Coordinates of C-alpha atoms and ligand atoms in Angstrom, one line a residue:
M1 CA -7.8 -8.3 41.2
G2 CA -9.0 -10.5 44.1
K3 CA -11.6 -13.3 43.9
A4 CA -15.1 -12.3 44.6
S5 CA -14.7 -13.1 48.3
E6 CA -11.5 -10.8 48.7
A7 CA -12.6 -8.1 46.3
M8 CA -13.4 -4.8 47.9
T9 CA -13.1 -1.2 47.5
Q10 CA -10.6 0.6 49.7
T11 CA -9.8 4.1 50.4
I12 CA -6.1 5.4 50.7
E13 CA -5.1 8.3 53.0
P14 CA -3.0 10.9 51.4
R15 CA 0.5 11.5 52.6
V16 CA 1.1 15.3 53.0
V17 CA 4.4 16.0 51.2
H18 CA 6.2 19.3 51.6
L19 CA 8.0 19.7 48.4
T20 CA 11.4 21.2 48.8
T21 CA 11.3 22.1 45.2
R22 CA 8.1 24.1 45.4
T23 CA 7.7 27.3 47.5
G24 CA 5.1 27.5 50.2
I25 CA 3.0 24.6 49.1
S26 CA 2.4 21.1 50.5
V27 CA 0.5 18.4 48.5
R28 CA -1.6 15.5 49.3
R29 CA -0.1 12.3 47.6
T30 CA -2.1 9.2 46.9
L31 CA 0.0 7.7 44.3
P32 CA 2.3 6.0 44.6
T33 CA 1.7 4.5 48.0
R34 CA 2.8 1.4 49.7
Q35 CA -0.7 -0.2 49.1
L36 CA -1.0 0.9 45.6
R37 CA 1.7 1.8 43.0
T38 CA -0.4 2.4 39.9
I39 CA -3.9 2.5 38.7
G40 CA -3.5 1.3 35.0
A41 CA -0.7 3.5 33.7
W42 CA -1.4 6.3 36.2
C43 CA 1.5 6.3 38.4
F44 CA 1.5 9.7 40.4
L45 CA -1.2 11.8 41.9
D46 CA -0.7 15.1 43.9
H47 CA -3.7 17.1 44.9
Y48 CA -3.0 20.7 46.2
G49 CA -5.0 23.6 47.4
P50 CA -7.3 25.4 47.5
T51 CA -4.8 28.0 48.8
E52 CA -5.4 31.7 48.9
D53 CA -1.8 32.1 48.3
A54 CA -1.9 32.3 44.6
G55 CA 1.8 32.7 44.2
S56 CA 2.3 29.3 46.0
M57 CA 3.3 27.2 43.0
S58 CA 6.8 28.1 41.7
V59 CA 8.5 25.1 40.5
A60 CA 11.9 25.9 38.6
A61 CA 13.2 24.0 35.7
H62 CA 13.4 20.3 36.2
P63 CA 13.6 17.3 34.1
H64 CA 11.2 14.4 33.2
V65 CA 11.7 11.0 31.3
G66 CA 9.6 8.2 30.5
L67 CA 6.2 9.7 31.3
Q68 CA 3.5 12.1 30.7
T69 CA 2.7 14.9 33.0
V70 CA -1.2 15.9 33.3
S71 CA -1.8 19.3 35.0
W72 CA -5.6 20.0 35.9
L73 CA -6.8 22.8 37.7
F74 CA -10.3 23.3 39.7
S75 CA -9.4 26.9 40.2
G76 CA -6.5 29.3 39.7
Q77 CA -4.1 29.5 36.9
L78 CA -0.7 28.0 36.0
E79 CA 2.0 29.0 33.5
H80 CA 3.9 26.1 32.0
R81 CA 7.1 26.5 30.0
D82 CA 9.4 23.9 28.8
S83 CA 12.6 22.9 26.7
V84 CA 10.6 22.5 23.5
S85 CA 9.7 26.2 23.4
S86 CA 6.1 25.7 25.0
I87 CA 4.6 28.7 26.9
Q88 CA 1.1 27.9 27.9
V89 CA -1.3 29.0 30.7
V90 CA -3.7 26.5 31.8
N91 CA -7.1 27.4 33.4
P92 CA -9.7 25.1 35.2
G93 CA -11.1 22.7 32.7
E94 CA -8.2 22.9 30.4
L95 CA -5.5 20.3 29.9
N96 CA -1.8 20.6 30.0
L97 CA -0.2 17.4 28.8
M98 CA 3.5 16.9 28.5
T99 CA 4.8 13.8 26.9
A100 CA 8.5 13.7 28.2
G101 CA 9.5 10.6 26.0
V102 CA 13.4 10.6 26.1
G103 CA 13.6 13.7 27.9
I104 CA 12.3 17.3 28.6
A105 CA 12.7 20.0 31.1
H106 CA 9.8 22.2 32.3
S107 CA 8.7 24.8 35.0
E108 CA 5.4 25.7 36.5
L109 CA 4.4 29.0 37.9
S110 CA 1.1 30.0 39.5
E111 CA -0.4 33.5 38.7
Q112 CA -0.6 35.9 41.5
S113 CA -3.8 37.5 40.3
A114 CA -5.8 34.3 39.8
A115 CA -8.3 32.8 42.2
P116 CA -7.2 30.3 44.8
L117 CA -4.9 27.7 43.4
H118 CA -6.4 24.2 43.4
G119 CA -5.6 21.3 41.2
V120 CA -4.0 17.9 40.7
Q121 CA -0.7 16.8 38.9
L122 CA -0.7 13.3 37.6
W123 CA 1.8 11.3 35.8
V124 CA 1.1 8.5 33.2
V125 CA 4.0 5.9 32.7
L126 CA 4.8 5.4 29.0
P127 CA 4.9 2.0 27.7
E128 CA 8.1 0.5 25.9
S129 CA 6.4 1.4 22.5
A130 CA 6.3 5.1 23.5
R131 CA 9.0 5.9 25.9
H132 CA 11.7 6.6 23.3
Q133 CA 9.8 9.2 21.4
A134 CA 10.8 12.8 21.2
P135 CA 9.2 15.0 23.8
H136 CA 6.3 17.1 22.9
F137 CA 3.6 19.2 24.8
E138 CA -0.1 19.7 24.1
H139 CA -2.7 22.1 25.4
H140 CA -6.5 21.1 25.0
E141 CA -9.6 23.4 25.8
D142 CA -12.0 21.6 23.6
L143 CA -12.5 18.3 25.5
P144 CA -15.6 15.9 25.6
D145 CA -18.1 17.4 28.0
F146 CA -21.5 15.8 28.5
E147 CA -24.3 14.9 30.8
H148 CA -24.6 11.4 32.2
N149 CA -27.2 10.4 35.0
G150 CA -27.6 14.2 35.8
A151 CA -23.8 14.6 36.2
R152 CA -21.4 16.6 34.3
V153 CA -18.5 14.6 32.8
R154 CA -15.4 16.1 31.3
V155 CA -12.9 13.6 29.7
L156 CA -9.3 14.8 30.0
V157 CA -7.6 11.7 28.5
G158 CA -8.6 8.4 27.0
R159 CA -12.2 7.3 26.6
L160 CA -15.4 7.2 28.8
L161 CA -19.0 6.3 27.8
G162 CA -18.1 6.5 24.1
H163 CA -16.5 10.0 24.4
E164 CA -12.8 10.2 23.5
S165 CA -10.4 13.0 24.4
P166 CA -8.1 14.3 21.6
A167 CA -5.0 14.1 24.0
A168 CA -2.3 11.6 23.0
T169 CA -2.4 8.5 25.0
Y170 CA -0.2 5.4 24.7
S171 CA -2.0 2.7 26.7
P172 CA -5.8 2.1 27.2
L173 CA -6.8 4.5 30.0
V174 CA -9.3 7.2 31.2
G175 CA -9.0 10.3 33.3
A176 CA -12.2 12.3 33.8
Q177 CA -13.8 14.9 36.1
I178 CA -17.2 14.3 37.1
T179 CA -19.4 16.8 38.8
L180 CA -22.1 14.9 40.6
G181 CA -25.9 15.9 40.2
D182 CA -28.6 14.9 42.5
D183 CA -28.7 11.3 41.6
P184 CA -26.1 8.4 41.7
V185 CA -23.8 8.2 38.7
S186 CA -23.3 4.7 37.2
M187 CA -21.1 3.6 34.5
P188 CA -19.8 0.3 33.1
R189 CA -16.4 -0.9 34.1
E190 CA -14.1 -1.3 30.9
Q191 CA -13.0 -4.9 30.6
G192 CA -9.6 -5.4 32.3
F193 CA -9.5 -1.9 33.7
E194 CA -8.3 -0.9 37.1
Y195 CA -10.1 2.2 38.7
G196 CA -9.4 4.8 41.3
L197 CA -11.5 7.8 42.3
L198 CA -10.5 11.1 44.0
P199 CA -13.2 13.0 45.7
V200 CA -12.2 16.7 45.4
D201 CA -14.8 18.6 47.3
N202 CA -16.9 16.3 49.6
D203 CA -17.0 12.8 50.9
V204 CA -18.6 10.4 48.4
V205 CA -19.6 6.8 48.3
A206 CA -18.3 4.4 45.5
N207 CA -19.7 1.0 45.0
G208 CA -21.2 1.1 48.4
T209 CA -17.9 2.1 50.1
P210 CA -17.8 5.6 51.9
G211 CA -14.6 7.6 51.6
P212 CA -13.6 11.0 52.7
T213 CA -12.6 13.7 50.5
T214 CA -8.9 13.8 49.3
N215 CA -8.7 10.1 49.9
L216 CA -8.0 7.9 46.9
F217 CA -10.7 5.1 46.3
N218 CA -9.1 1.9 44.9
I219 CA -12.1 0.4 43.4
D220 CA -10.9 -3.1 43.3
D221 CA -14.2 -5.3 43.3
D222 CA -15.8 -7.5 40.8
S223 CA -18.7 -5.3 40.0
E224 CA -19.3 -4.5 36.3
I225 CA -20.7 -1.2 37.2
I226 CA -19.1 1.8 39.0
T227 CA -21.6 3.8 41.0
I228 CA -20.8 7.1 42.6
S229 CA -22.9 9.2 45.0
G230 CA -22.5 12.3 47.0
P231 CA -23.7 15.8 47.5
A232 CA -24.6 17.6 44.2
A233 CA -21.9 19.7 42.7
S234 CA -19.2 17.6 44.4
R235 CA -16.4 17.0 42.0
V236 CA -14.5 13.6 41.6
M237 CA -11.7 12.6 39.5
L238 CA -12.0 9.2 38.0
L239 CA -8.8 7.4 36.8
G240 CA -8.6 4.1 35.1
G241 CA -6.5 1.9 32.8
E242 CA -5.2 -1.3 31.7
Q243 CA -2.9 -2.8 34.3
F244 CA 0.6 -1.7 33.7
T245 CA 3.0 -4.7 33.9
E246 CA 6.3 -3.7 32.5
P247 CA 9.3 -3.2 34.8
M248 CA 9.4 0.3 36.1
V249 CA 12.0 2.2 38.3
M250 CA 10.4 5.5 39.4
W251 CA 12.8 7.9 41.0
W252 CA 12.6 11.6 41.5
N253 CA 11.2 12.9 38.2
F254 CA 12.3 10.0 36.1
I255 CA 10.8 6.7 35.0
G256 CA 13.3 4.0 33.6
R257 CA 13.3 0.3 33.5
N258 CA 16.4 -0.3 35.6
H259 CA 18.9 1.5 37.9
D260 CA 21.4 2.1 35.2
E261 CA 19.0 4.0 33.0
V262 CA 17.8 6.3 35.9
E263 CA 21.5 6.9 36.9
Q264 CA 22.1 7.9 33.2
M265 CA 19.2 10.4 33.2
R266 CA 20.3 11.8 36.4
S267 CA 23.9 12.4 35.3
E268 CA 22.7 14.0 32.0
W269 CA 20.3 16.5 33.9
E270 CA 23.4 17.3 36.3
A271 CA 25.8 17.8 33.4
G272 CA 23.3 20.2 31.5
N273 CA 23.1 17.7 28.5
Q274 CA 21.1 18.8 25.5
R275 CA 18.7 16.0 26.4
F276 CA 17.3 18.5 28.7
A277 CA 17.6 21.8 26.7
A278 CA 17.7 25.1 28.6
F279 CA 14.8 27.5 28.3
E280 CA 13.8 30.9 29.4
D281 CA 11.2 31.4 32.3
R282 CA 10.1 33.9 34.8
I283 CA 11.4 31.8 37.8
G284 CA 15.0 31.3 36.9
G285 CA 17.4 28.6 37.9
R286 CA 17.0 24.8 37.9
I287 CA 16.3 22.2 40.5
P288 CA 19.2 19.9 41.0
A289 CA 18.7 16.3 41.3
P290 CA 19.0 14.6 44.8
E291 CA 21.7 12.1 45.5
L292 CA 20.9 8.5 44.4
P293 CA 20.5 6.0 47.3
N294 CA 23.4 3.9 48.2
V295 CA 21.7 0.7 47.1
P296 CA 20.7 -0.1 43.4
L297 CA 17.1 1.1 42.6
K298 CA 14.9 -1.8 42.0
S299 CA 12.0 -2.4 39.7
R300 CA 8.7 -2.4 41.7
Ligands
MN1 MN1 7.2 18.4 36.5

């Protein structure tokens, strides 16, 4: 957080990433970037679609450690399967939340018959107190949904304006979808929280700063209120949380605290270790880990 004279809200352009591990789809990545590594414990943000190619998401089995994955759709349908025996379709407005803890493997497949695929994939880094837990998966359809300043607010995780999601969280944070009404939406900033905002459909203005759709606002100013305005029915994703201060090495699908931990995770995936148990899905196969770089991975 800068001093008042330096504080400002900036927008970050997405990088288009062609994922070799996903068929036919490229994503717009706004976390992590050079300018911004995390917003609270939010450490990864991919925005994809809308694409008419409903079969465009086919991610074969791959591992995760040390983080939670959040799957959230605006349209279309995805099927999740994992190594703790979960099989769960997620629809728009529903939350698929996977807590990897010490290790899990999963796959995701878009349904051919569904509407255009449009959604976000987010990761939340787990703090030391939560990263050694057993993996588990949650699906939530009954999420807080309320009107505020004429906007519709749906809370995926954490708490906003006194409404708390039932999803498991391990650090103070919030993730919410806000569908704007005719008037600006204002909400108090939680003490000590960092905030980001992703406009999904249209350009919006956040705390006086205009930003294009698909860019990520880093709302880094000293205002006690966050105000968002834009065309009615525009959806935005609000992300916030307490600054994550632990060491963090994020490489491929793993988050550890140092190089050796990540190297261990990688070798156990490559060896087919029980840490990442095998499971059946409709895709088949598994995604091999890339080679580690020749230089040791460093904490950010
Ligand atoms: Mn994944």
